[in-house]
PDB file of C-alpha atoms in Angstrom:
ATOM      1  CA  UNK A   1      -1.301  44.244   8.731  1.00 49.00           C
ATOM      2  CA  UNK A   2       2.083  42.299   9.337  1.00 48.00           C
ATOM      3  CA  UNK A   3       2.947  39.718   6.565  1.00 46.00           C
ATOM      4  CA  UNK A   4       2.793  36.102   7.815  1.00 43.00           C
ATOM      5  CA  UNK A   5       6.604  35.161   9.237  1.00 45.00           C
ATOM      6  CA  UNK A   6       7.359  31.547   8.583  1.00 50.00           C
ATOM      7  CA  UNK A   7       7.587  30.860  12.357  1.00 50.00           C
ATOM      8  CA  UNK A   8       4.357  31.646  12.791  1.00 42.00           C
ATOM      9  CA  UNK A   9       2.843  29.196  10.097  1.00 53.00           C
ATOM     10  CA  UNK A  10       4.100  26.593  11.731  1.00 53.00           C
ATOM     11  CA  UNK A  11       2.517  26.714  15.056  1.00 69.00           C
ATOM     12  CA  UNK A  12      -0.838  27.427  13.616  1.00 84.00           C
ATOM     13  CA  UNK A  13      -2.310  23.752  12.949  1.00 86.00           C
ATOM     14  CA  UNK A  14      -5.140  25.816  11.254  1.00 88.00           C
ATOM     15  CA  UNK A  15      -3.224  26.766   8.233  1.00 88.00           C
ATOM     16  CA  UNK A  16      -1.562  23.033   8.186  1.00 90.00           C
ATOM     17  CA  UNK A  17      -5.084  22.082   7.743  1.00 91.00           C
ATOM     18  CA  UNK A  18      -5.702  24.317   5.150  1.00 90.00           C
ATOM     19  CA  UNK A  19      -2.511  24.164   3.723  1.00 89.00           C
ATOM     20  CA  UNK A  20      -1.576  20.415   3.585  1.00 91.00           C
ATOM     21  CA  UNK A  21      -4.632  18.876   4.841  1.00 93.00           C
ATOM     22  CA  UNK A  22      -5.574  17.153   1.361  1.00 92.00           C
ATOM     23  CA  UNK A  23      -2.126  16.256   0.770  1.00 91.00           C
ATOM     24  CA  UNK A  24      -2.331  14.664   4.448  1.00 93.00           C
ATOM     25  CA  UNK A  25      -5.319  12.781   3.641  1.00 94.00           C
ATOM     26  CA  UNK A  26      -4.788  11.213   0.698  1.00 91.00           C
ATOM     27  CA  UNK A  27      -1.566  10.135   1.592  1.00 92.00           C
ATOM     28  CA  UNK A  28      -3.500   8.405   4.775  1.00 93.00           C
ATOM     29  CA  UNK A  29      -6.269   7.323   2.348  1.00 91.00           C
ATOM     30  CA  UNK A  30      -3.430   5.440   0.051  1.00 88.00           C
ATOM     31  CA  UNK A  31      -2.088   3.572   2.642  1.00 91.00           C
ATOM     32  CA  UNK A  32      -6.169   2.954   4.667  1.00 90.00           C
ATOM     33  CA  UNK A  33      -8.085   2.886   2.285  1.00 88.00           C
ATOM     34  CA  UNK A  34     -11.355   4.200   4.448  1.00 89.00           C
ATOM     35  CA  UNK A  35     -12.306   7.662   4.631  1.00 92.00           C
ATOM     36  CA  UNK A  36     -12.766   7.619   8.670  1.00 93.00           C
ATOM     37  CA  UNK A  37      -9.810   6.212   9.769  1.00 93.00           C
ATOM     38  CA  UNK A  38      -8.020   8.727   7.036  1.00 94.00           C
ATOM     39  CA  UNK A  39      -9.531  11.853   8.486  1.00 96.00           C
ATOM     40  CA  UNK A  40      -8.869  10.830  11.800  1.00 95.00           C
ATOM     41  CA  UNK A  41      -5.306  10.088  11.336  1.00 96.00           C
ATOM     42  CA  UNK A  42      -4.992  13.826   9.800  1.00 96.00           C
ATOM     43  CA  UNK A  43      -6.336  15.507  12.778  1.00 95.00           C
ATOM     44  CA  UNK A  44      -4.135  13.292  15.478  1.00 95.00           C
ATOM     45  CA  UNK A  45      -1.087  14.284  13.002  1.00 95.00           C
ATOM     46  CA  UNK A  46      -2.220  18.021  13.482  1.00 94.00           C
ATOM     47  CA  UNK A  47      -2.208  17.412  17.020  1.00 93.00           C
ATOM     48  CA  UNK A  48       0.873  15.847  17.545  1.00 93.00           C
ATOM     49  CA  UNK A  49       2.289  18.496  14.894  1.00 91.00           C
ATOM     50  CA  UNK A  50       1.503  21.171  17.258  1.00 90.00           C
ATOM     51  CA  UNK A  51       2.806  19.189  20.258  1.00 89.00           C
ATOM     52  CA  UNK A  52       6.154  18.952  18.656  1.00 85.00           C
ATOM     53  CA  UNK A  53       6.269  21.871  16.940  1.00 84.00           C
ATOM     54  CA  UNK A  54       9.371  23.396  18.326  1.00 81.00           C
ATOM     55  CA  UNK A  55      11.203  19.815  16.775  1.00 77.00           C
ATOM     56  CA  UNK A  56      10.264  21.506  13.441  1.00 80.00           C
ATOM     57  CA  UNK A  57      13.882  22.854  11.796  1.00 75.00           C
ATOM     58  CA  UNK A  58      12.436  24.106   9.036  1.00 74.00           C
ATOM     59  CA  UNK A  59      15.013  22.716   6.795  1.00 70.00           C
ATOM     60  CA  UNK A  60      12.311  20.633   5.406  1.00 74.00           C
ATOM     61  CA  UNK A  61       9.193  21.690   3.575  1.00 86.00           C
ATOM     62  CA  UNK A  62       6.630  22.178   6.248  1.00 87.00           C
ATOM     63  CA  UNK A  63       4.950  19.298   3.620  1.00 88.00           C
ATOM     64  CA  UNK A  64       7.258  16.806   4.535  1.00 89.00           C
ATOM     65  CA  UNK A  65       7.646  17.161   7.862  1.00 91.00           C
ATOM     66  CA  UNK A  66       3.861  16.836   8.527  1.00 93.00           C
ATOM     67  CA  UNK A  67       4.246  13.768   6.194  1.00 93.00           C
ATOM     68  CA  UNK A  68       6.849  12.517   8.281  1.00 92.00           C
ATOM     69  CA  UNK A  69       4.308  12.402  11.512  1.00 95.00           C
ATOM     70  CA  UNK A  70       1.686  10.904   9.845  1.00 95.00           C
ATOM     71  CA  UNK A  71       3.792   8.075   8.965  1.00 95.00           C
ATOM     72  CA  UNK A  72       4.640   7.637  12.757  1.00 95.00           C
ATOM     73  CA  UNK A  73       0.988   7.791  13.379  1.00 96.00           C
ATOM     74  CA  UNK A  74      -0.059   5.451  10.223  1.00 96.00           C
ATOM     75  CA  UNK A  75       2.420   2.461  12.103  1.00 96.00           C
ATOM     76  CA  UNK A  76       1.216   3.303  15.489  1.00 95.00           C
ATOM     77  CA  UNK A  77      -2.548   2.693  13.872  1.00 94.00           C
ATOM     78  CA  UNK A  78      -1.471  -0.582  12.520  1.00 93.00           C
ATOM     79  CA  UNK A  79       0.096  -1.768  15.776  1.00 93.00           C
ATOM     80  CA  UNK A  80      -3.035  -0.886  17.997  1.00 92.00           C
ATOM     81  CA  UNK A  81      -5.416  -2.817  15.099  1.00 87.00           C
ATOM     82  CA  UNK A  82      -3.127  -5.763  15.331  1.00 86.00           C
ATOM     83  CA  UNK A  83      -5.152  -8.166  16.695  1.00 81.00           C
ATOM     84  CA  UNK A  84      -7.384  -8.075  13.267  1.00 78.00           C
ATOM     85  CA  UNK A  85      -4.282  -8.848  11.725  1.00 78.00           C
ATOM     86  CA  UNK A  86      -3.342 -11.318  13.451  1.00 76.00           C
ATOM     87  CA  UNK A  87      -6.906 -12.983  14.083  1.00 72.00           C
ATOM     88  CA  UNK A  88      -8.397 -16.081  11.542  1.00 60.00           C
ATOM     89  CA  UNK A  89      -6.070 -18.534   9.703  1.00 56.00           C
ATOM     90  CA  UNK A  90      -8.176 -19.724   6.905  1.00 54.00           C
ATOM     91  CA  UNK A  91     -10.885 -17.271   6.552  1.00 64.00           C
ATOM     92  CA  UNK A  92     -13.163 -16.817   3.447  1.00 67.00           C
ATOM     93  CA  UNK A  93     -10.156 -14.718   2.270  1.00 69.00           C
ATOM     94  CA  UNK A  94      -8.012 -17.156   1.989  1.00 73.00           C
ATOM     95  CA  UNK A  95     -10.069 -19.693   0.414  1.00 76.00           C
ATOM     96  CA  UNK A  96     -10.101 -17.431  -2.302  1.00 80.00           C
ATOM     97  CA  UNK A  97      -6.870 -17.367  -3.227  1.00 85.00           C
ATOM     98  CA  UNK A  98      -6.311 -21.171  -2.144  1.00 86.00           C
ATOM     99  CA  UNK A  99      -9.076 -21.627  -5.299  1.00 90.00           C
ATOM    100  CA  UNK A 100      -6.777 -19.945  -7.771  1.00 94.00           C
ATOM    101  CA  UNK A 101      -5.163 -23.380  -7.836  1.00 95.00           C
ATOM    102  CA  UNK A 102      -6.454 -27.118  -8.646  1.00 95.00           C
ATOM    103  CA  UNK A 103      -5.860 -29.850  -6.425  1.00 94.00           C
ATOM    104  CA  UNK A 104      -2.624 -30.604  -8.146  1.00 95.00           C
ATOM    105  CA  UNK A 105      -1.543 -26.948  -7.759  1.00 95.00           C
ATOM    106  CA  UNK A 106      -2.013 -25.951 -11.257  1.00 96.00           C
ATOM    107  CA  UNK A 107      -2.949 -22.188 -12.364  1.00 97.00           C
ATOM    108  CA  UNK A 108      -7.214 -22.701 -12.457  1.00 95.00           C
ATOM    109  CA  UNK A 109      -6.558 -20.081 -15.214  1.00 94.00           C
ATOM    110  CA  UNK A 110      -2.900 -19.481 -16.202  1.00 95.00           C
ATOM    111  CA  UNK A 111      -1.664 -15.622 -15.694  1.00 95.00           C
ATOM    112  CA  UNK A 112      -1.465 -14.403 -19.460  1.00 94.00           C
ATOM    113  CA  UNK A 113       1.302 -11.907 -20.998  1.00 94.00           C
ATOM    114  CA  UNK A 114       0.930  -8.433 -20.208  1.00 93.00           C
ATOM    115  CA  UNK A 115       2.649  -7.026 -22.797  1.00 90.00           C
ATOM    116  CA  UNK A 116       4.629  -4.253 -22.175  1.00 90.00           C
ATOM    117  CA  UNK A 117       3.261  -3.564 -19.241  1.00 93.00           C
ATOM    118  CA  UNK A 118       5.129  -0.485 -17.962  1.00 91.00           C
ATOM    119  CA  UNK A 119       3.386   1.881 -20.468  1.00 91.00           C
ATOM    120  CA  UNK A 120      -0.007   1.402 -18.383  1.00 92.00           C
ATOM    121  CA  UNK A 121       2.091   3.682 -15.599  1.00 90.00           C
ATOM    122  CA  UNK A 122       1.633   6.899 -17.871  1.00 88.00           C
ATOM    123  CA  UNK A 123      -2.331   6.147 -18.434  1.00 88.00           C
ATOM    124  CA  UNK A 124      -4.453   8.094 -15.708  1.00 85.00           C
ATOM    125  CA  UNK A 125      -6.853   5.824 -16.332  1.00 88.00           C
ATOM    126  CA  UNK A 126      -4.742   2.981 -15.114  1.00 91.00           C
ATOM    127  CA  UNK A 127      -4.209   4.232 -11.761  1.00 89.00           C
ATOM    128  CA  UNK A 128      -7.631   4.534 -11.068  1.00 87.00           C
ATOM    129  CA  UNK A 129      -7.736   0.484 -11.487  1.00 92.00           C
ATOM    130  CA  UNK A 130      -4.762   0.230  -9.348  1.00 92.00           C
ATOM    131  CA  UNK A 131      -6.939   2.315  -6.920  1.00 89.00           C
ATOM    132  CA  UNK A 132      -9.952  -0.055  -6.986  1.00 91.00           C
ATOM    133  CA  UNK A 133      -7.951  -3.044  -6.805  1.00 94.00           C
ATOM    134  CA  UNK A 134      -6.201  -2.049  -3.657  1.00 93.00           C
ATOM    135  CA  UNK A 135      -9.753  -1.005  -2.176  1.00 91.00           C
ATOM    136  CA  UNK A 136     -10.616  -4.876  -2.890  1.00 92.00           C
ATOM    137  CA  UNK A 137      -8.397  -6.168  -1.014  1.00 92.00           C
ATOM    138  CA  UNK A 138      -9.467  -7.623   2.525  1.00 89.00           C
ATOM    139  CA  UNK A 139      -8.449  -5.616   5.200  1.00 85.00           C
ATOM    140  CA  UNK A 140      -5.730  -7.919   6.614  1.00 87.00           C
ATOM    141  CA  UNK A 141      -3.946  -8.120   3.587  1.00 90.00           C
ATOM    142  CA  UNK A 142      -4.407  -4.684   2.679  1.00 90.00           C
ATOM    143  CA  UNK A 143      -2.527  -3.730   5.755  1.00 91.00           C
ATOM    144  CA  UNK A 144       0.400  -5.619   5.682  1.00 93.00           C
ATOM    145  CA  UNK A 145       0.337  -4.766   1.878  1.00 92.00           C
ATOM    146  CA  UNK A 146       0.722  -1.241   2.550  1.00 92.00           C
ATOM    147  CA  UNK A 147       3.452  -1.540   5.510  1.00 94.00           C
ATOM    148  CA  UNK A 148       5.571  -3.577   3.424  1.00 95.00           C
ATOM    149  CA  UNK A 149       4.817  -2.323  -0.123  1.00 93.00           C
ATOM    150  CA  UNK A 150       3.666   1.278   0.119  1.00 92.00           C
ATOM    151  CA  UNK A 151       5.566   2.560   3.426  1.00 92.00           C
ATOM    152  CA  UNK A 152       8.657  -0.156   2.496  1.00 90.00           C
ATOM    153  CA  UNK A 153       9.193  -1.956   6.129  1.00 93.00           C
ATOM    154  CA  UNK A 154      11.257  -4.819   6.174  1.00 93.00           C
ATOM    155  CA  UNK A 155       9.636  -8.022   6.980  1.00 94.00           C
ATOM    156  CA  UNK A 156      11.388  -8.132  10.985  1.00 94.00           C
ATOM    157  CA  UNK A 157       9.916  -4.700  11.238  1.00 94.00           C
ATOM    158  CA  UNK A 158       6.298  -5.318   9.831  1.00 94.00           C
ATOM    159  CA  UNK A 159       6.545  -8.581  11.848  1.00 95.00           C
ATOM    160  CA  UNK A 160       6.843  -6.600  14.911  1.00 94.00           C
ATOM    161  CA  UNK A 161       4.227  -4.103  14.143  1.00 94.00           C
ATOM    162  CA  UNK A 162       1.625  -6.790  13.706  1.00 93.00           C
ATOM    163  CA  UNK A 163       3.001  -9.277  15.812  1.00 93.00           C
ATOM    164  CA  UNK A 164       2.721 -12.201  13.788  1.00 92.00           C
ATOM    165  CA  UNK A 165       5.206 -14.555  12.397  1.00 93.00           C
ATOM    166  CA  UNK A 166       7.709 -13.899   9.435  1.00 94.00           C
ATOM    167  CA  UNK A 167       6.103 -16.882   7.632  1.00 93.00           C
ATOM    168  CA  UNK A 168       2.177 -15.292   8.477  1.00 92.00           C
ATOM    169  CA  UNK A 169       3.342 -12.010   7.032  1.00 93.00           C
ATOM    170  CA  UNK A 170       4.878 -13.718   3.867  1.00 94.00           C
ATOM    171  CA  UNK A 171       1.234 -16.126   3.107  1.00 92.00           C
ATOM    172  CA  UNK A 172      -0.545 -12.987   3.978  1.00 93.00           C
ATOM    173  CA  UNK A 173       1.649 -10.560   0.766  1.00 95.00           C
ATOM    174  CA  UNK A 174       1.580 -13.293  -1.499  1.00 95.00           C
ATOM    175  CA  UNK A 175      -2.523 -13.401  -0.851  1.00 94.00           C
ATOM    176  CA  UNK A 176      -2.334  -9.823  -1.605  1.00 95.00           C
ATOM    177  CA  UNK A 177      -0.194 -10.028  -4.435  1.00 96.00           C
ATOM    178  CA  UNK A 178      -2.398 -12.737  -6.172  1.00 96.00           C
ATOM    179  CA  UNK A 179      -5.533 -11.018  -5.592  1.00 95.00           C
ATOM    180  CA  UNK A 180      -3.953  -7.573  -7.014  1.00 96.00           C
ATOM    181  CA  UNK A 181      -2.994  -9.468  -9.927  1.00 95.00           C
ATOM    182  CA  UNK A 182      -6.117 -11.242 -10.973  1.00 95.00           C
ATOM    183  CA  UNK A 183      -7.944  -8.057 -10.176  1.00 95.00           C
ATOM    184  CA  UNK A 184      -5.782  -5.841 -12.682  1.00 96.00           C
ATOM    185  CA  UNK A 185      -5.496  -8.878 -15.224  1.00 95.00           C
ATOM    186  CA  UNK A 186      -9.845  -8.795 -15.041  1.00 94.00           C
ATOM    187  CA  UNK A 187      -9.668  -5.062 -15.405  1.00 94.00           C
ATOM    188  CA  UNK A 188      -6.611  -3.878 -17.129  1.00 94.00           C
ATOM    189  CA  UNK A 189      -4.351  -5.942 -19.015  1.00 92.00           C
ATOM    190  CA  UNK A 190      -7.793  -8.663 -19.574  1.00 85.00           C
ATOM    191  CA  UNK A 191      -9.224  -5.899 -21.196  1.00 72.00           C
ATOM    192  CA  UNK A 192      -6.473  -4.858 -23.460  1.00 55.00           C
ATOM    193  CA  UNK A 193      -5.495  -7.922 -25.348  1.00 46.00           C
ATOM    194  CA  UNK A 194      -9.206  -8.611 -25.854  1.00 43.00           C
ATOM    195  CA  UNK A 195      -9.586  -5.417 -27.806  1.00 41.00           C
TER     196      UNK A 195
ATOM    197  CA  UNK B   1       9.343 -30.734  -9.248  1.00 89.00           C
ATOM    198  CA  UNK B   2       7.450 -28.067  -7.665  1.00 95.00           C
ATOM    199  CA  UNK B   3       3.611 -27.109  -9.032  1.00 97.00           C
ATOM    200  CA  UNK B   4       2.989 -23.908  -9.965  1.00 97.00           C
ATOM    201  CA  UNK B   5       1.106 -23.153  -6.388  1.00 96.00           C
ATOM    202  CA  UNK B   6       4.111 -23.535  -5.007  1.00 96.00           C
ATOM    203  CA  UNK B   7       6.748 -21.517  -7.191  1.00 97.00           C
ATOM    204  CA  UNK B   8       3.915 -18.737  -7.469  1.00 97.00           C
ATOM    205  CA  UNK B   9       4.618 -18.635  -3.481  1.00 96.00           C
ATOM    206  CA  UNK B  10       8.680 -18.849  -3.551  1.00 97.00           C
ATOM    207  CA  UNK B  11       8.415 -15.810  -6.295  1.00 97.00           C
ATOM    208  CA  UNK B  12       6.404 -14.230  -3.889  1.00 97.00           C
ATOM    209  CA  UNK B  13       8.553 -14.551  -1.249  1.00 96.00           C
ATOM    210  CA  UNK B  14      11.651 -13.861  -3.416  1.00 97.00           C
ATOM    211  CA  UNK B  15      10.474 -10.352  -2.701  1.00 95.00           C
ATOM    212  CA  UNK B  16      10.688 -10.486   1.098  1.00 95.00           C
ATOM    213  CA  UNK B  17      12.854 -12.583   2.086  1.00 95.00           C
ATOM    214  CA  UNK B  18      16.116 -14.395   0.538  1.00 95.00           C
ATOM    215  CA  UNK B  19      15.221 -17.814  -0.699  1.00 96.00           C
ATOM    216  CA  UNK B  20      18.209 -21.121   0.221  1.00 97.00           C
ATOM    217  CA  UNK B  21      19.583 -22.133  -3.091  1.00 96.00           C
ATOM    218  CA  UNK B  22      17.337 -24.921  -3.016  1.00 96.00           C
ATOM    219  CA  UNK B  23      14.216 -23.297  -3.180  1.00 96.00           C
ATOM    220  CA  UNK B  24      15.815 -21.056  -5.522  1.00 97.00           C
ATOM    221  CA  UNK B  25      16.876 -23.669  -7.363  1.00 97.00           C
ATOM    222  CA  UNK B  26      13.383 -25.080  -7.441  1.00 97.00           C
ATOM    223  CA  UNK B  27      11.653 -22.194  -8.714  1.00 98.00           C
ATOM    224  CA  UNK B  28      14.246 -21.214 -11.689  1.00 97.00           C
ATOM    225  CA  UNK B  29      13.792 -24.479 -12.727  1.00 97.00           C
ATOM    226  CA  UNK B  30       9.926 -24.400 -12.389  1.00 98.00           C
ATOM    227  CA  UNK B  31       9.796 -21.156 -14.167  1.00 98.00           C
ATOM    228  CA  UNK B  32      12.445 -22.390 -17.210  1.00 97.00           C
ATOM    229  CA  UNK B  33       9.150 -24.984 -18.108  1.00 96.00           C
ATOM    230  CA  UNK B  34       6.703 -22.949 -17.091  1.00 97.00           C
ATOM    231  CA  UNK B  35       5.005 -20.329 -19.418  1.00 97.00           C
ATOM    232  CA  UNK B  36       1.963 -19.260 -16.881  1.00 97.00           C
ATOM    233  CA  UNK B  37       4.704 -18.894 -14.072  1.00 98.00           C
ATOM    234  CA  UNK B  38       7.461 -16.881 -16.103  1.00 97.00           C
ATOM    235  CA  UNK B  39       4.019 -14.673 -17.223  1.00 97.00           C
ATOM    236  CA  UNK B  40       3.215 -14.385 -13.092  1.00 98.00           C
ATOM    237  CA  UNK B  41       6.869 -13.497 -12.213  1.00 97.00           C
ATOM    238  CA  UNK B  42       7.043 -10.380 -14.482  1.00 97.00           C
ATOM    239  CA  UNK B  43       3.569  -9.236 -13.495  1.00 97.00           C
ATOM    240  CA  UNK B  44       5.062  -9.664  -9.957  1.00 97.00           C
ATOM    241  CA  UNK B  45       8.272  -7.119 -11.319  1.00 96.00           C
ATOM    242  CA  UNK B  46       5.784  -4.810 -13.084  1.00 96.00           C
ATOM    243  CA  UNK B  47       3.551  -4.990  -9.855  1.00 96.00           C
ATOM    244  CA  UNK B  48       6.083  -4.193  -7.832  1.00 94.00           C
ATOM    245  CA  UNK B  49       7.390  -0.952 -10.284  1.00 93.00           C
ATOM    246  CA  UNK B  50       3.663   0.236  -9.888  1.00 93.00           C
ATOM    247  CA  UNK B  51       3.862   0.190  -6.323  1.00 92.00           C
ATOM    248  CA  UNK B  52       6.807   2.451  -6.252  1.00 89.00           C
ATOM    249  CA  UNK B  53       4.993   4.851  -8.524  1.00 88.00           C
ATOM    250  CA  UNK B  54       2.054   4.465  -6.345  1.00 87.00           C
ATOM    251  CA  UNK B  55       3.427   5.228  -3.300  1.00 86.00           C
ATOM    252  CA  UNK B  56       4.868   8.104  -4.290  1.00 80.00           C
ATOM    253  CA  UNK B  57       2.739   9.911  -6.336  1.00 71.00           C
ATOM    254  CA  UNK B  58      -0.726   9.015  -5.366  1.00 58.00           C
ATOM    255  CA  UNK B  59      -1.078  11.948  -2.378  1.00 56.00           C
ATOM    256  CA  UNK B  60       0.165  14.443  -4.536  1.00 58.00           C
ATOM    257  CA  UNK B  61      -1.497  13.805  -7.787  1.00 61.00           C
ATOM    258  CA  UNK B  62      -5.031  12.437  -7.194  1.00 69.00           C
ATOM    259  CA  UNK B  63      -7.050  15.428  -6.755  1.00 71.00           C
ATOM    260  CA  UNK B  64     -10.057  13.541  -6.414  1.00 77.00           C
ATOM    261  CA  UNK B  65      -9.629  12.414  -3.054  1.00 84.00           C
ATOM    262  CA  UNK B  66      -9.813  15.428  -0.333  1.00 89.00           C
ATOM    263  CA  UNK B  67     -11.550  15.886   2.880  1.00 92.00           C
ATOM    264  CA  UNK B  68     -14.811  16.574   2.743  1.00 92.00           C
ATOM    265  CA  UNK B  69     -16.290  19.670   3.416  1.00 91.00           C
ATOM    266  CA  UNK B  70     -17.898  18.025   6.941  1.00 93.00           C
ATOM    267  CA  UNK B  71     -14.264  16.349   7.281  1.00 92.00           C
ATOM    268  CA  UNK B  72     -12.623  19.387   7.199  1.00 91.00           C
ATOM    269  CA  UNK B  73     -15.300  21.464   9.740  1.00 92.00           C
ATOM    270  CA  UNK B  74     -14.881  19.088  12.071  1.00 93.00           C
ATOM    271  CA  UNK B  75     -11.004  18.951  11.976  1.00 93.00           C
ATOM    272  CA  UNK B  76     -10.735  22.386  12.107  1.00 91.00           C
ATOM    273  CA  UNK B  77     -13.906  22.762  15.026  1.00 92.00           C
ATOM    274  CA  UNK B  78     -11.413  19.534  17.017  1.00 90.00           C
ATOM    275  CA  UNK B  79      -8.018  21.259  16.803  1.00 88.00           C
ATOM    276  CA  UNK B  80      -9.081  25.324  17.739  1.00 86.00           C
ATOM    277  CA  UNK B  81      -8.176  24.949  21.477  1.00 83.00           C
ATOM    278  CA  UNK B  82      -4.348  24.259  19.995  1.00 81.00           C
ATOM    279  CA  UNK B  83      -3.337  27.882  19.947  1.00 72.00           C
TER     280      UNK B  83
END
C-alpha cells in the first residue's frame, strides 16, 4: 500500500469531511446558530472545495483554507436570507429592548458593575453562557451580530450584504448588544455579586 | 442633556461608526454623571473583548458541538459522486 501524498488529500472531500468536518461545523454553528443550516453549509463548502480544488496552494493548512470557503459561503447565506433581515420594523423584538427604558429614557434597571470582568474569559463555564445568550438572540439580530461582530465586516459591507440602511444595521447591533448584556448580567455577572 | 436611552445608543454606535463631536460630546458628558451608563460602556468594552475570544476560539475548542452521526452519513452519502 502507497502512503497517502498530500495532493491526494486534498481532492478527496471524503477525508475533508472526516478530517475537518467538526471543525467546519462548529465554526458554521458559531456564526448560525441552528444545526440545519450548519450542516448544510459544511457540505456546500465540501462541494465548492472540490470544485476549486486546484486554487488550493497548499501554503495554508488544508484547515484554513476550507475555513476560508465557508466564510464565502456563510456571507453568500446571509445575502440570499436577506429579506428576513430586512423585513418588520417594530416587531415583538424590538419592543423588548424599547422596554429596557422608561418613558423618560431611564435604565428600567440600571446595568450594575461587573467587576473585573475579563477573568470570566478563562472560566469554561462562562463560555457556555456566552453560548446560550447568543442562541437567544432573535434571528435578525443574531445575523447582523455575527457579520459584524464574529466575521468583523464593516458596516458599508454588512449594509450591502443585507441590504438595509447603515442606520437599520446600527438599531439592529445595539438591540443585540442590549439583549447580550442583560442576558449575561441575569446569568453571569447577576449571579456572581449575589454570591 | 441626553437620557440614558439615548447615550446607551451613541455608545453603541461608537463601535460602528464614528460619532460628530457633538454626539460625542453628548455622550462623554452623559456618561461623566452617569453611574448606570459608565457601568453599560465597559460591559460594552468587555463584550466586545469576549467576542474576539469567541470568534476565534469557539470552532476549535468546543468539542461538544460536532455533526451528528446522521449529519455526517448524509454528508458523506451527498458528496460520493465528487471523485
Amino acid at each position: 500500500m502507497q502512503e497517502k501524498t498530500p495532493s491526494l488529500s486534498h481532492t478527496n472531500p471524503e477525508s475533508w469531511l472526516k478530517d475537518h468536518g467538526d471543525a467546519l461545523y462548529r465554526y458554521a454553528f458559531s456564526r448560525l446558530r441552528d444545526t440545519t443550516q450548519s450542516e448544510d453549509l459544511v457540505q456546500e463548502t465540501l462541494v465548492a472545495a472540490f470544485q476549486g480544488r486546484h486554487g488550493f496552494s497548499g501554503r495554508s493548512a488544508e484547515r484554513t483554507w476550507l475555513i476560508g470557503i465557508l466564510k464565502n459561503k456563510l456571507v453568500d447565506y446571509l445575502r440570499k436570507h436577506a429579506r428576513e433581515v430586512a423585513s418588520g420594523d417594530m416587531t415583538g423584538e424590538d419592543l423588548d429592548t424599547e422596554a429596557m427604558f422608561d418613558p423618560s429614557g431611564n435604565w428600567k434597571t440600571p446595568p450594575s458593575d461587573w467587576e473585573n470582568p475579563t477573568r470570566a474569559l478563562e472560566q469554561k463555564q462562562f463560555w457556555k453562557v456566552m453560548s446560550k445568550c447568543l442562541d437567544a438572540l432573535p434571528s435578525r439580530h443574531a445575523r447582523v451580530f455575527s457579520l459584524c461582530e464574529l466575521e468583523d465586516f464593516d458596516s458599508t459591507e454588512a449594509c450591502k450584504v443585507f441590504g438595509i440602511s447603515a442606520t437599520n444595521l446600527w438599531v439592529l447591533l445595539h438591540r443585540a448588544r442590549l439583549r447580550l448584556r442583560q442576558c449575561l448580567e441575569n446569568h453571569w455577572f447577576g449571579q456572581k455579586t449575589s454570591e | 442633556m441626553l437620557t440614558c436611552k439615548q447615550t446607551s445608543l451613541m455608545v453603541s454606535q461608537s463601535y460602528d461608526r464614528r460619532l460628530f463631536w457633538r454626539e460625542r460630546i453628548g455622550m462623554r458628558l452623559h456618561l461623566l454623571l452617569c453611574a448606570a451608563c459608565t457601568n453599560f460602556k465597559r460591559q460594552m468594552d468587555f463584550l466586545r473583548q469576549a467576542l474576539r475570544h469567541f470568534a476565534a476560539q469557539e470552532w476549535e475548542e468546543n468539542e461538544r458541538i460536532r455533526l451528528s452521526a446522521e449529519a455526517l452519513e448524509r454528508i458523506a452519502r451527498n458528496i460520493d459522486h465528487l471523485r
